[in-house]
Every structure is written in structure tokens, then in C-alpha cells.
Coordinates of C-alpha atoms and ligand atoms in Angstrom, one line a residue:
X1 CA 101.1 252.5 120.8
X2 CA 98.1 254.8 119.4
X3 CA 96.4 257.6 121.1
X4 CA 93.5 255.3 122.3
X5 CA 95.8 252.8 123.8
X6 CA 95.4 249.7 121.2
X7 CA 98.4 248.4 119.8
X8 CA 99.9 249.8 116.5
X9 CA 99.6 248.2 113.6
X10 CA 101.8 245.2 112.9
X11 CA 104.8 246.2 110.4
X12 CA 107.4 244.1 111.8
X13 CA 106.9 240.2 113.2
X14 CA 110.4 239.1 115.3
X15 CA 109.7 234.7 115.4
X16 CA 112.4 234.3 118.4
X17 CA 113.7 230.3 117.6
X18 CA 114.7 228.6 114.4
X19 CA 113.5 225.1 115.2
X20 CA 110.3 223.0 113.5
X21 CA 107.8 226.3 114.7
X22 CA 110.2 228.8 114.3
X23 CA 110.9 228.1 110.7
X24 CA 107.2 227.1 110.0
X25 CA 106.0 230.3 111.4
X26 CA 108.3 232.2 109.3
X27 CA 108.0 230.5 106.3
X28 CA 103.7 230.7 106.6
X29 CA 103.4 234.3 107.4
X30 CA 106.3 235.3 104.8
X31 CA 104.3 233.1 102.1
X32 CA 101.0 234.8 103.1
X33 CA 101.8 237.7 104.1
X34 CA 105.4 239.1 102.7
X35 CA 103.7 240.7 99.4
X36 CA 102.0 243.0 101.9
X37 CA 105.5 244.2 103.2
X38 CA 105.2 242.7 106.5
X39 CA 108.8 242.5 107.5
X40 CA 109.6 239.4 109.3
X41 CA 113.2 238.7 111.5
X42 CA 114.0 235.1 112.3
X43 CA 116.4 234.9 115.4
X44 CA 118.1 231.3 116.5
X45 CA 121.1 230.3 118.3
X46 CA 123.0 227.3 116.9
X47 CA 124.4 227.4 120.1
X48 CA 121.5 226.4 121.7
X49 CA 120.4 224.2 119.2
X50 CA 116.4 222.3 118.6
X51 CA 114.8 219.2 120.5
X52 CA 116.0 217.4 117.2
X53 CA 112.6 215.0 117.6
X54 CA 109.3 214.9 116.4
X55 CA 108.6 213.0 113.0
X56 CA 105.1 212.0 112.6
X57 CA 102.6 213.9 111.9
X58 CA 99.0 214.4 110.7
X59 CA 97.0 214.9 107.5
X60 CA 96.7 218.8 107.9
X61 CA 100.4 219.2 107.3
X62 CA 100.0 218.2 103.6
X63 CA 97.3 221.3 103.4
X64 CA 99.5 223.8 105.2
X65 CA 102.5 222.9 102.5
X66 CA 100.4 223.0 99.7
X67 CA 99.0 226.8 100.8
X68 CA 102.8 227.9 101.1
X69 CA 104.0 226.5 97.9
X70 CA 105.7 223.7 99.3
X71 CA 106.5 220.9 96.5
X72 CA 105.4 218.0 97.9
X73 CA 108.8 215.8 95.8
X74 CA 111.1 218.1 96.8
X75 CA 110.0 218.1 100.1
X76 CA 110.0 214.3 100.7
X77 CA 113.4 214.0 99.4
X78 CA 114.7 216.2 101.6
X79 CA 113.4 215.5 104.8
X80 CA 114.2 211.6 103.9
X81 CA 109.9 211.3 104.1
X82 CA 107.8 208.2 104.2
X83 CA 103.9 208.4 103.8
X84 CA 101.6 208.0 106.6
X85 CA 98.4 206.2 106.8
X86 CA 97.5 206.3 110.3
X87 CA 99.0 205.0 113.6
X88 CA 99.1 201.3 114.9
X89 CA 98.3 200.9 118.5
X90 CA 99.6 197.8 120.2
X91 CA 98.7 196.3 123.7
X92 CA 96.2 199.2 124.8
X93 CA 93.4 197.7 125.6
X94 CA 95.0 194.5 126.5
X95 CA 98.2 192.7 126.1
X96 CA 98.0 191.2 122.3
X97 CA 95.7 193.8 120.8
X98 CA 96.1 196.2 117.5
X99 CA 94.7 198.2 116.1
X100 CA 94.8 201.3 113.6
X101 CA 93.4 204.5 114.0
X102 CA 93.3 205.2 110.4
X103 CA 93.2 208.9 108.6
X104 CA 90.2 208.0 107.1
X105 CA 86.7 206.8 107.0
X106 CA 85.3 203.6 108.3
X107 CA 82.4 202.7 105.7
X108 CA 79.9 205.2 104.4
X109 CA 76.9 206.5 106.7
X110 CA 73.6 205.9 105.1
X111 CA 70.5 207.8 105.8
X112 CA 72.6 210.1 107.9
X113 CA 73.6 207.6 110.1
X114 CA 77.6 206.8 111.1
X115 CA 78.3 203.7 109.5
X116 CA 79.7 201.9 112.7
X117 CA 76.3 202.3 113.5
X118 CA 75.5 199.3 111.1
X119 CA 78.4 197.4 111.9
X120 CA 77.5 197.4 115.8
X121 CA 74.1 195.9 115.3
X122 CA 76.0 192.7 113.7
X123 CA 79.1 192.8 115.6
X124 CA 78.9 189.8 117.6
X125 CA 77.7 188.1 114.0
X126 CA 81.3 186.5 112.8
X127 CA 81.1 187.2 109.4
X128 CA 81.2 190.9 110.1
X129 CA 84.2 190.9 111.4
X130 CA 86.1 193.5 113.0
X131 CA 85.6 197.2 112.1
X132 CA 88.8 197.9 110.3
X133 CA 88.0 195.2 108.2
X134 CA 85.5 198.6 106.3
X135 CA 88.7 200.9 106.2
X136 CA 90.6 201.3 103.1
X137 CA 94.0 202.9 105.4
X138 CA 94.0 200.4 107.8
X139 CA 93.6 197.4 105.1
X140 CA 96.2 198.9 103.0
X141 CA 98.5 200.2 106.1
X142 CA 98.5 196.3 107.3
X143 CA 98.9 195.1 103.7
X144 CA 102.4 198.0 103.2
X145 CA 100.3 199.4 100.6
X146 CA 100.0 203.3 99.3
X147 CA 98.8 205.3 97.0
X148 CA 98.1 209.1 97.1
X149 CA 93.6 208.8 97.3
X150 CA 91.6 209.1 94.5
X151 CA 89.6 212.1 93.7
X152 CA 86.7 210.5 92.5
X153 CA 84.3 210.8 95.5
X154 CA 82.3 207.7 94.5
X155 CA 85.7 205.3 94.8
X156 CA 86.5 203.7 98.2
X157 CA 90.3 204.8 97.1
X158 CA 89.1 208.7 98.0
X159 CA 88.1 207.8 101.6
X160 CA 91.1 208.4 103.0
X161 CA 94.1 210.4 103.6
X162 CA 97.5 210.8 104.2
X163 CA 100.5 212.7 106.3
X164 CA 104.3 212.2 106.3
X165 CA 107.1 210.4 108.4
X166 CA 110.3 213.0 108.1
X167 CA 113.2 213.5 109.5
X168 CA 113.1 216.2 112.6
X169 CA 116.5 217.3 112.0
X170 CA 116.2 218.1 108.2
X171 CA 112.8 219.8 108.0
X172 CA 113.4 223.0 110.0
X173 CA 116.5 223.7 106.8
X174 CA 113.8 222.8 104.3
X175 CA 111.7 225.9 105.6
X176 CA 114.4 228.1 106.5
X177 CA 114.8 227.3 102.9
X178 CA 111.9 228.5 101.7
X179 CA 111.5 231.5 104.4
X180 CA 114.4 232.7 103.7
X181 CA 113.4 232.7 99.6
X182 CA 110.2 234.9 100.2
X183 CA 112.3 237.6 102.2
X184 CA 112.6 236.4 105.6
X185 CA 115.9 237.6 107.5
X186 CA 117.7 235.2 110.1
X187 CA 119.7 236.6 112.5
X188 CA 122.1 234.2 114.5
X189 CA 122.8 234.8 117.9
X190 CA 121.9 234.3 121.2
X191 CA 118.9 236.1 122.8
X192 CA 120.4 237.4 126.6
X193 CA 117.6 239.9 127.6
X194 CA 114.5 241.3 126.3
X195 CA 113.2 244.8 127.2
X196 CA 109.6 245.6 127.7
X197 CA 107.3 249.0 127.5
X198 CA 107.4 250.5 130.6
X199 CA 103.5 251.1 130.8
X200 CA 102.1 248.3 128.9
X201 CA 104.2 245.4 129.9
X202 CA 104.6 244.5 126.0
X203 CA 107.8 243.9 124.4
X204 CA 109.5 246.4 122.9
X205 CA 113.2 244.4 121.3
X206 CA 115.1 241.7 122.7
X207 CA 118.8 242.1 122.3
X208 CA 121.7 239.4 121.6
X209 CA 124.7 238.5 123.0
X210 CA 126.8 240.3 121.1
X211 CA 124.8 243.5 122.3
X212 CA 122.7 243.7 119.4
X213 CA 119.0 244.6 120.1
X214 CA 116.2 244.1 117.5
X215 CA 112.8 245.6 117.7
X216 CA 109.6 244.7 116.2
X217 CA 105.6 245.1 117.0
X218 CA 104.4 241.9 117.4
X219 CA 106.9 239.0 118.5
X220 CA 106.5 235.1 118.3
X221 CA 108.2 233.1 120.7
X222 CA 109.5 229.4 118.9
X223 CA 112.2 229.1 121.8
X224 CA 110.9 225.6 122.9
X225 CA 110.7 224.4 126.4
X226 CA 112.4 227.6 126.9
X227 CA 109.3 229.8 126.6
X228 CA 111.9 233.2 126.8
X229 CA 109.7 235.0 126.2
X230 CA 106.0 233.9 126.8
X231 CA 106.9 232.6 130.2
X232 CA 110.6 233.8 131.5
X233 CA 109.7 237.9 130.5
X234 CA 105.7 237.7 130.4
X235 CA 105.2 235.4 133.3
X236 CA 102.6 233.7 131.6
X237 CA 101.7 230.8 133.4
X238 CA 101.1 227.5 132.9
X239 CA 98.2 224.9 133.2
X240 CA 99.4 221.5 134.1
X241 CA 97.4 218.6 133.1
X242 CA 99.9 216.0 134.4
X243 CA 97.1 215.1 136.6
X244 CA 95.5 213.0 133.7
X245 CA 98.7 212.6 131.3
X246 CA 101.6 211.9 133.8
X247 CA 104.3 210.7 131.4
X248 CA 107.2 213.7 131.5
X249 CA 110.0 212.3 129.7
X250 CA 110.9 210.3 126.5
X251 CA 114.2 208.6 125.8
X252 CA 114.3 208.4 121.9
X253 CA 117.3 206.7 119.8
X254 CA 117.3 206.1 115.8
X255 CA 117.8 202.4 114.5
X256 CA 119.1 201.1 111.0
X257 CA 115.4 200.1 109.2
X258 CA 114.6 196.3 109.2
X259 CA 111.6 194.9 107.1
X260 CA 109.5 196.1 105.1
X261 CA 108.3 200.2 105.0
X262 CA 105.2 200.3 106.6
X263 CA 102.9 203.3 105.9
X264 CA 102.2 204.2 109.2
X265 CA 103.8 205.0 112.7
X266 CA 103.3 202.0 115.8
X267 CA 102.5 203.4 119.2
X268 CA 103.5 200.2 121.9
X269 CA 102.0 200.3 125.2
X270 CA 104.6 199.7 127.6
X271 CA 104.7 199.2 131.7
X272 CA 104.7 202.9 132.2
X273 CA 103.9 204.9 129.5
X274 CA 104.2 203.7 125.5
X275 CA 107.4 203.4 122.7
X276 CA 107.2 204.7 119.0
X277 CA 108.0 203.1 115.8
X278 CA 108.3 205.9 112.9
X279 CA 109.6 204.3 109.7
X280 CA 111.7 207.0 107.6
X281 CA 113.5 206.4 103.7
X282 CA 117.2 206.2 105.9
X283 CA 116.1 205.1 109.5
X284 CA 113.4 204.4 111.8
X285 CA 112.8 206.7 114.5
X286 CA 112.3 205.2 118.1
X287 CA 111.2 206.3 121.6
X288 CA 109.9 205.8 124.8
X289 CA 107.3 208.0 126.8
X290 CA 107.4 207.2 130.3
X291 CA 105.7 208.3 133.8
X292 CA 108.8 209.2 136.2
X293 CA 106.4 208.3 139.1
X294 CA 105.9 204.8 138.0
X295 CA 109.5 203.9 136.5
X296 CA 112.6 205.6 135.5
X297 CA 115.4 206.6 133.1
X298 CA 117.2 203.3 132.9
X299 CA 114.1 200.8 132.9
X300 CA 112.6 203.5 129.8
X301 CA 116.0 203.0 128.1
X302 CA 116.5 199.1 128.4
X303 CA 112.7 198.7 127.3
X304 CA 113.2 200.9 124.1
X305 CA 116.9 198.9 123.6
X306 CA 115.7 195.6 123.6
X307 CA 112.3 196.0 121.3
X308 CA 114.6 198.1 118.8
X309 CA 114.2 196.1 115.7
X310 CA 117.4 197.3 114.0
X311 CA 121.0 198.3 115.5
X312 CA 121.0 202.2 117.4
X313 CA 122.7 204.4 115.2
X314 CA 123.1 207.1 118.2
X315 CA 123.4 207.1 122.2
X316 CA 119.8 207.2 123.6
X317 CA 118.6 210.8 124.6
X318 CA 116.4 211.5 127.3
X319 CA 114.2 214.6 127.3
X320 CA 111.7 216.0 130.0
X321 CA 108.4 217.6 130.0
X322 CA 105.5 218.8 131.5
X323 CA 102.3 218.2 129.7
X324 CA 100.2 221.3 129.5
X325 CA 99.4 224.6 128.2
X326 CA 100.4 228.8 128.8
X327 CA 97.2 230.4 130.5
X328 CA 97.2 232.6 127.7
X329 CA 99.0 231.2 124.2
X330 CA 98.7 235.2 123.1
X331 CA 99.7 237.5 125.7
X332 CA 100.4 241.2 124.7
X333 CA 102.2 241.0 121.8
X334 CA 103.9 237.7 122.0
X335 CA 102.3 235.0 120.6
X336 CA 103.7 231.2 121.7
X337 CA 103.8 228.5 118.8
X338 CA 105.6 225.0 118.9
X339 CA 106.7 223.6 122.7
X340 CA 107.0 227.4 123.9
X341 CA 103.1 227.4 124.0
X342 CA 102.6 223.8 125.8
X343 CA 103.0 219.5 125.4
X344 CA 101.1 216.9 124.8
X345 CA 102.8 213.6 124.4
X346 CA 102.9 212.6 120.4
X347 CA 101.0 210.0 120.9
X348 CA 98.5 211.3 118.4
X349 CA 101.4 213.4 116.6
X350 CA 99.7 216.0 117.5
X351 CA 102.3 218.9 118.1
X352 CA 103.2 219.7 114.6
X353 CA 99.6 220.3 114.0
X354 CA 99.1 222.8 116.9
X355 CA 102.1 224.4 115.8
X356 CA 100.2 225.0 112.2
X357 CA 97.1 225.8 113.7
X358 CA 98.6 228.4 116.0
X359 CA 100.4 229.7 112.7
X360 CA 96.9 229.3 110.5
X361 CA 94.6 231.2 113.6
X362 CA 97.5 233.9 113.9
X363 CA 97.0 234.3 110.0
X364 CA 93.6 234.4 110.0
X365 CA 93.0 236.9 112.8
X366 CA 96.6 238.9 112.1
X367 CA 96.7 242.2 113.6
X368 CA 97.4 244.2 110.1
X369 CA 95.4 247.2 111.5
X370 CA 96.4 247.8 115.2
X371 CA 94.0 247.3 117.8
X372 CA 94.1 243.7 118.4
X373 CA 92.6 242.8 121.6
X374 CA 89.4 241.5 120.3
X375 CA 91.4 239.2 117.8
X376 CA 93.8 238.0 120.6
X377 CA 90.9 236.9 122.4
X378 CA 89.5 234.8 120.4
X379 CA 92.5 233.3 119.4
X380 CA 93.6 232.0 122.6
X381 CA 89.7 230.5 123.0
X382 CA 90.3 229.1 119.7
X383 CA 93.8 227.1 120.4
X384 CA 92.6 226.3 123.9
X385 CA 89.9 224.2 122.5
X386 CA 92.3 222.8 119.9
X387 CA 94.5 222.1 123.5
X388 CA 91.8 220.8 125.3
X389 CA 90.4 217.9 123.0
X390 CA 93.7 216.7 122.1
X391 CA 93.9 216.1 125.8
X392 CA 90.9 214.4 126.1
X393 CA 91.7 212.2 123.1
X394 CA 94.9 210.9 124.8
X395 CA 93.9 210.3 128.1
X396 CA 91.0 208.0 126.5
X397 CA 93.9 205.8 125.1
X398 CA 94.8 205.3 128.7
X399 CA 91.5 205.1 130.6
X400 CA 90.2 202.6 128.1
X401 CA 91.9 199.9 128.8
X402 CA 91.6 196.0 130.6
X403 CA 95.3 196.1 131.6
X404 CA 95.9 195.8 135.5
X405 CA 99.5 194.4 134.7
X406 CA 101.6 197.2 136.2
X407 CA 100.7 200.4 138.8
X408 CA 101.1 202.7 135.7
X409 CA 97.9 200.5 134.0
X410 CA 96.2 200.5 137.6
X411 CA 96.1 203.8 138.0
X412 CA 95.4 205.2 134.5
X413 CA 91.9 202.6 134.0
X414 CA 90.7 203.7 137.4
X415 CA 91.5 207.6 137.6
X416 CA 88.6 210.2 137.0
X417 CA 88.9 212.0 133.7
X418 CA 88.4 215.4 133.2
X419 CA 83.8 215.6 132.8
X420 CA 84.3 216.3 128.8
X421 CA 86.0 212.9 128.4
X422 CA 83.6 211.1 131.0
X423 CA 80.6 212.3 129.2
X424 CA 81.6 211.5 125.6
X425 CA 82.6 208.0 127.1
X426 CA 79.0 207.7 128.0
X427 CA 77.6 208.9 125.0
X428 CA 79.4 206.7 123.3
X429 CA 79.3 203.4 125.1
X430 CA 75.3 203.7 125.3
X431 CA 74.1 203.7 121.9
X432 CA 76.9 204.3 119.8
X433 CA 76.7 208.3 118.8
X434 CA 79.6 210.7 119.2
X435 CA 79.7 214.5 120.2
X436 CA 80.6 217.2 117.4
X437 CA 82.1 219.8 117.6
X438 CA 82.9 223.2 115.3
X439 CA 86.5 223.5 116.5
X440 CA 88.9 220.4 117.8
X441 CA 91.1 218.2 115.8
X442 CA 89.4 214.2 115.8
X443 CA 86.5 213.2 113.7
X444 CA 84.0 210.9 114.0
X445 CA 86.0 208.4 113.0
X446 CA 89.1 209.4 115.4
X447 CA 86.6 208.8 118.5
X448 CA 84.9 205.4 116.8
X449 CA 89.0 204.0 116.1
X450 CA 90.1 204.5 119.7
X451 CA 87.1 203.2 121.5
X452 CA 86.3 200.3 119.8
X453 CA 89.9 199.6 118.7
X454 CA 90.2 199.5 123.0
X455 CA 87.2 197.7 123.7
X456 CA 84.4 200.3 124.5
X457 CA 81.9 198.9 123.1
X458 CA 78.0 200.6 122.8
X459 CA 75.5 198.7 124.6
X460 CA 73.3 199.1 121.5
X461 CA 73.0 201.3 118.5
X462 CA 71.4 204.1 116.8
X463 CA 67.6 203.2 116.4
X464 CA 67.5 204.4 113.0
X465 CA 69.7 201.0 111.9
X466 CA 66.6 199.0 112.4
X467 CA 65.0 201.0 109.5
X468 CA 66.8 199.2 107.2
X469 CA 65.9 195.4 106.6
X470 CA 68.7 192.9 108.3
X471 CA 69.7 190.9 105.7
X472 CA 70.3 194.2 103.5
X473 CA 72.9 195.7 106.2
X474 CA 74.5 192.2 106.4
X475 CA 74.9 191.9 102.5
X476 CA 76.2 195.7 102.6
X477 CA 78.9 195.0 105.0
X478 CA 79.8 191.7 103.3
X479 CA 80.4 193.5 99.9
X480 CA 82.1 196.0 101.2
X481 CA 84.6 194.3 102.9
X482 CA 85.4 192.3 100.4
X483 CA 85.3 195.7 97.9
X484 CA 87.8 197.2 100.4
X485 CA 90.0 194.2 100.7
X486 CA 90.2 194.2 96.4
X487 CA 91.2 198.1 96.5
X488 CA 93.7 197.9 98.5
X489 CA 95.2 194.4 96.8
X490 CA 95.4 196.6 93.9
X491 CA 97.4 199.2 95.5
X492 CA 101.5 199.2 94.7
X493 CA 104.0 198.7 97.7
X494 CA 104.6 201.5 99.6
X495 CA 108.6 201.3 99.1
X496 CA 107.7 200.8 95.6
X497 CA 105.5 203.8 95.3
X498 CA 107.5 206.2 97.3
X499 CA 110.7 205.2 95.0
X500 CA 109.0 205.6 92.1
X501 CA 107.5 208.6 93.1
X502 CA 110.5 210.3 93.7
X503 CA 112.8 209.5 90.7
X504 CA 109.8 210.6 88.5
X505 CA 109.7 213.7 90.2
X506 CA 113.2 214.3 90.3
X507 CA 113.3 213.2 86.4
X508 CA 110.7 215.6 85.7
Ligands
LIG1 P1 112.9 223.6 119.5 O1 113.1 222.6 118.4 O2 113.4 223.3 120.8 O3 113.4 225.0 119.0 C1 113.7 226.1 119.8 C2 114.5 227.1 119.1 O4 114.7 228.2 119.9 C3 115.9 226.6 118.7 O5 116.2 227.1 117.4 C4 116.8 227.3 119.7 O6 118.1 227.6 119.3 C5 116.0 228.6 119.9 N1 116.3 229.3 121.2 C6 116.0 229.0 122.4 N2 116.5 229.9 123.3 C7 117.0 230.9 122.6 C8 117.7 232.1 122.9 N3 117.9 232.5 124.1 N4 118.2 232.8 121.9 C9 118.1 232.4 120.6 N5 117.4 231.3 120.2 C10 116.9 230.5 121.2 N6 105.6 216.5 117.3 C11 104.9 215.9 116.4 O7 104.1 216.5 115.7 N7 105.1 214.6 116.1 C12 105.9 213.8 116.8 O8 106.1 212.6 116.5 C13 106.5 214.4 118.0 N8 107.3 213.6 118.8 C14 107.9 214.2 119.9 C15 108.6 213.5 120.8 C16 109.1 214.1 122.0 C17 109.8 213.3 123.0 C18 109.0 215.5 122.2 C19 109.6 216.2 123.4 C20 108.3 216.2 121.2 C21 107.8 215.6 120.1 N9 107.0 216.4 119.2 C22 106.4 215.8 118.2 C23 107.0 217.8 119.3 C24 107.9 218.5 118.3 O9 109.2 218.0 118.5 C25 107.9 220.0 118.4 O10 106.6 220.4 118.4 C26 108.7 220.6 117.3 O11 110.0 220.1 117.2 C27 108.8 222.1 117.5 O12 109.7 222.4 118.5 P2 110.1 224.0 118.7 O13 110.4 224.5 117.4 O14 108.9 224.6 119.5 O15 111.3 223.9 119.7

């Protein structure tokens, strides 16, 4: 600690946890930050061992592997990875619906105006048909299709994008992997106590079982639902938000795959809560998110058995949570990434993501110099924003829905939503428009997939639609559509693509 009381300047970075966070923490600050000398210590228990689930995940991934040097091949081979194209959402709004939220555009605005703007105006016209018909993802996610997108910014085939379908146990190895390449040292071991300054509160080393004690200046904890250190030695606290999001546990099982690879991950509304599909080279990955209040372990587990749609390769597993976040995801000189810091559900696939945020902000703001405070700050506003709209994103999946079939469904449609939700909702369901905003995960089109997708439909549209002559807009949407429809025809299988793919990469 120097003279003025700020911290000292970060020379060593101890990541407490070897799971999905752990390793990705590692292996992002060693890539970005190891040719500066920063030393970093990796310390896991085998022991102990990882939650062993989450496998879908989001666009952003793809950027955060390419900045670290990640081949994208090599890293799809080994993680047994299937492209992603969005996520199917069955029975939400009603019993019999689908629909895709797609990582990608719907349409093109024009004249600055959102392009669902147009397709409102006509939607109770036929021949317009329904919204996804004017994404590219969603046609070619329902057609099996893939292709990586174009980079011509004029094609329809650039107007989307992609994330991955891996398997959770092999990716944490695949960056140790490359951690451990650019320098990082793991330590195995237990974690049994951690000491703190006596003045400051801050942690000074934790020490293993074997009586080993390691030191370092700024320490990240990746020990999961644990939280060791943000919560068990910092006393952090936690904000629950189980209020709006009451599902706290998930039984998950793998299944042999059946049918054909679909590019993209199914999210099934159930009686109390929801069941994933995720569709990887080797096996498909299943669970079921459930509120404990409205059903319980062995209902969750016959639901997922029966809708399995190949034979369990494992006993099912069921895991507990609380969804929510620490007060502060910074506090001293512990920072929390992965389930240490907080949970929401995967329905969106979400965690990975605020695990790479967390790792990107940390970057970004990284304490080189000492005297942090300022930076610390802002990062916690930062993430809790990132925290915050997530949130609001999921609970709309369960507020906007018609079903009155079970308590769960009562009880979700008629709760009150936190005021950020409610006010969007209104925004949105009077004339169309959607709040922006500088920091927070989902788009435009995020917001326009989910509420229409559940049947929260604007009264009426954007004025500026009526500048443009009817029969134009209607001729627009017609050619597009069937312009979309064509691209994505022309697209190769998905299983054929990802095969190909990988033996010309592993040829080259
Ligand atoms: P863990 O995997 O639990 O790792 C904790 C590490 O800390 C382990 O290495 C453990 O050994 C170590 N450790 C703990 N205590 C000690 C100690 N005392 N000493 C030494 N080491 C210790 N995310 C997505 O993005 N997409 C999804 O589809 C998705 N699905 C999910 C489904 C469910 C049901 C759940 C619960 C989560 C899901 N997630 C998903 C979240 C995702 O699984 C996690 O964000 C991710 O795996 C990161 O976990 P972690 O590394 O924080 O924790």
C-alpha cells in the first residue's frame, strides 16, 4: 500500500478457480497483458471440481477468441462445437408458438427508421407475413442452414451473426491450454483460508491445504457459487432478484443426438420454468430450469426425461441457484467473474458473456498504476448495468405471455416488473420504438424478437412510415422476403458445413 493510501500497483493477479471464468480470465489478461510482465497464478482444486454446464453462448464470444489468438478450427474441434444462429423459443407466449430470436437483423431501416416499423403498418395484411419471415438467421436456422456471414455490407448474407454450441466440460482445458502457453502458472490445491490486511480489509494471500500460501496484489475470485472470496472473506453481499426470476434450480442430463443439427439452441416453456435443447458435434445438451415454489425436483426431472429426444447418456443432475448479483462485483482488491459474481438463468446464454465482459471492463480499466479506486468504481457501475438489463430481458420472456395454464404462468403474466421493464413495455407496445442505450447487451432487434415473437404488439407505428407511399413499402417487404428466403436456399447444410469446415482446417 503507498504512502497516500491507494493501492499499489498491480504486479501479480492470483484468478482463485479453474473453471469456464477461471481459465478465461487467465487466458485474456495473460494474452493482453503477459508481455507487460504481469505475473498471473491460476489456483483450482480438482477436488472440488466445475459446475460442468453451460454450452451456449452469444455472438461476443467469437470477438473475445479472436483478440486472444484463439483459432477458431482448433477450437471447435476441441470443444466438440456446433454453430449458433440464435435461440428457438417454444410455447411462450402461448401453447403452440415459436419463434427465433435471431443474432441478427430483421430487414434494413430506411430513412432512419427500424424496419419493423414498416412491417407493423402491414402486419395484419397476409401477404406480409410474419416478421421472421425478413431475417436471414431465423430463415436459415429453421431451414439447418449455415454459413459463416458475408463481408460485403450490401448482401443480406452480412446481416447476421454467429456464436458456438460447446461442450462445458472441454472448454475450460482448451484455455488452460492456451493460458498456460503465454506464461500463466496453475497451482493445484485446495484454497482452506485466506488472510487479509489488517487495516485495509484487502487480501493479502490465501493459503492451501497443504499449508502453502500464495500472495498477489490484486486477486480474482472464479470459485463459482462458492464466492470464497468475494462473499465468504469480503462479506460482499448479495442482491436477490428472485422476486422477478424465481426459477433456482436446473436438472440438466446429456442425450445421444437425434435428427438433423440445427444451428441454434431451443428454449421450451414448461409448467414451471423452461427446458433447453443445445445440439453439440457428439451430443445434445439438455435441461430444465424450474421455480421450487411452483414444482419440484422429481416433476423437473420426469418433464426433461420424457421430452429427451435421444437416450440419457448420464444420471440427471440437479443444481441450485439464486438469481442475482454481489452489491459490489469489485470490492477491494478482489474482483468476482463467472457464478462467483451472480446468476441469471441461461435463458438468453448470457453468463459466458458476463464473464467476458467482466474480463474485457477489468482489461480496460486494469489497475497497472496503483491507485485504483476511481477505476473500480466505474467498473462495478459498468457490469451492474450489463446485470441489470439482462434481467429485464428475461423477465419480459415471462411477463409477456397469454398462458394462464399453470400457477407458475399465473403468477409470472400478472406480477409487477421492475419500472425499467414496465416502461420499455409501454414504449414499445404504443407506437413501435425501443429505448437505447450506451452500455447493456440486447439490440434493437433483441427487444423487437421477444416482444413480437410473444405477442406484444404496437398499437400503431412510427409516423415517419407514412412518408413513404403504401404500395412501395408493400413491394419492399414482398421482395425481400422472397430475397431472404433465396439466400438462405443457397446456403450449405449446417452438418455439411461444420464437417467440411473442420477437415479443411485440419488438412491445412
Ligand atoms: P465453476 O465452474 O463452478 O468453477 C469454480 C472453480 O473454482 C472450480 O475450478 C473449483 O474447483 C474452484 N474452487 C472452488 N472453491 C475452491 C477452493 N476452495 N479452492 C480451490 N479452488 C476452488 N452459461 C452460458 O453462458 N450459457 C449456458 O447455456 C449456461 N447454462 C447454464 C445452466 C445452468 C443450470 C447453470 C447453473 C449455469 C449455466 N451457465 C451458462 C453458466 C455457466 O455454467 C458458468 O457461467 C460458467 O460455467 C462459469 O462457471 P465458473 O467458472 O464461475 O464456476
Amino acid at each position: 500500500m503507498s504512502a497516500g493510501g491507494d493501492p499499489d500497483p498491480v504486479n501479480h493477479v492470483v484468478v482463485v478457480g479453474g473453471g469456464t471464468a477461471g481459465w478465461m480470465t487467465a487466458a485474456g489478461l495473460a494474452s493482453m497483458l503477459g508481455p507487460t510482465g504481469l505475473r498471473i497464478t491460476l489456483v483450482e482444486s480438482e477436488a472440488i471440481g466445475v459446475v460442468g454446464v453451460g454450452e451456449a453462448t452469444l455472438p461476443h464470444i467469437k470477438q473475445f477468441n479472436d483478440t486472444i489468438g484463439v483459432d477458431e478450427a482448433e477450437f471447435m474441434a476441441a470443444t466438440s462445437a456446433t454453430f449458433k444462429l440464435g435461440i428457438e423459443f417454444v410455447d411462450w407466449g402461448r401453447k403452440g408458438d415459436s419463434y427465433i430470436h435471431p443474432f441478427g437483423d430483421f430487414g434494413m431501416p430506411n430513412n432512419g427508421v427500424a424496419f419493423h416499423q414498416y412491417w407493423r403498418k402491414f402486419a395484419d395484411v397476409e401477404e406480409t407475413g410474419p416478421l421472421d419471415s425478413y431475417s436471414l438467421p431465423v430463415i436459415a436456422s429453421r431451414m439447418g442452414r449455415f454459413q459463416p456471414p458475408s463481408d460485403d455490407p450490401r448482401s443480406v448474407l452480412s446481416t447476421y451473426r454467429y456464436a458456438y454450441q460447446f461442450d462445458a466440460l472441454q472448454y475450460a482445458p482448451f484455455m488452460r491450454r492456451h493460458a498456460e502457453a503465454r506464461g500463466v502458472t496453475r497451482v493445484e490445491g485446495k484454497v482452506v483460508s485466506v488472510e487479509r490486511e489488517p487495516e485495509q480489509g484487502t487480501i493479502r494471500s490465501i493459503t492451501l491445504e497443504d499449508g502453502r500460501s500464495i500472495e498477489g496484489d490484486l486477486f480474482v475470485d472464479c470459485t463459482g457459487f462458492f464466492g470464497l472470496l468475494i462473499e465468504k472473506t469480503l462479506e460482499t453481499g448479495y442482491e436477490r432478484w428472485d422476486e422477478w426470476l424465481p426459477c433456482d434450480r436446473a436438472v440438466a442430463v446429456p442425450c445421444e443426438s437425434s435428427g438433423p443439427l440445427l444451428p441454434f439452441t431451443r428454449a421450451t416453456a414448461d409448467t414451471a420454468g423452461w427446458r433447453w435443447r443445445i445440439p453439440l458435434q457428439h451430443r445434445t445438451g439438455n435441461g430444465h430450469v424450474y421455480a421450487s415454489a411452483f414444482t419440484n425436483d422429481e416433476e423437473a426431472c420426469e418433464s426433461l426425461l420424457t421430452n429427451l429426444d435421444g437416450a440419457a447418456l448420464a444420471d440427471p443432475r440437479v443444481l441450485r441457484f439464486t438469481t442475482g448479483k454481489r452489491r459490489k462485483l469489485w470490492n477491494g482488491n478482489c474482483v468476482a467473474i463467472g457464478l462467483s459474481g451472480g446468476f441469471l438463468e441461461p435463458l438468453e446464454s448470457t453468463s459466458i458473456y458476463l464473464i467476458q465482459e467482466g474480463i474485457t471492463k477489468l482489461l480496460e480499466l486494469f489497475p497497472s498504476h496503483g491507485g485504483y479506486h476511481v477505476e473500480r468504481e466505474e467498473y462495478n457501475r459498468r457490469m451492474d448495468l450489463e446485470f441489470e438489463r439482462i434481467r429485464d430481458f428475461l423477465v419480459l420472456h415471462y411477463h409477456a405471455t397469454e398462458r394462464d395454464d399453470s400457477a407458475f404462468w399465473n403468477h409470472m403474466r400478472t406480477m409487477q416488473v421492475p419500472d425499467s421493464l414496465a416502461e420499455k413495455i409501454e414504449l414499445f407496445t404504443a407506437h413501435g420504438h425501443v429505448a437505447r442505450y450506451d452500455h447493456g447487451l440486447f439490440l434493437v432487434p433483441s427487444w423487437v424478437a421477444v416482444m413480437i415473437g410473444q405477442r406484444m404488439l404496437p398499437q400503431s407505428y412510427d409516423w415517419r412510415v407514412d412518408q413513404l407511399p403504401s404500395a412501395e413499402v408493400r413491394q419492399h417487404l414482398a421482395g425481400l422476403k422472397n430475397h431472404i428466403a433465396k439466400a438462405a436456399a443457397s446456403m450449405p447444410d449446417h452438418a455439411e458445413y461444420l464437417q467440411s469446415y473442420t477437415h479443411r482446417r485440419s488438412a491445412a
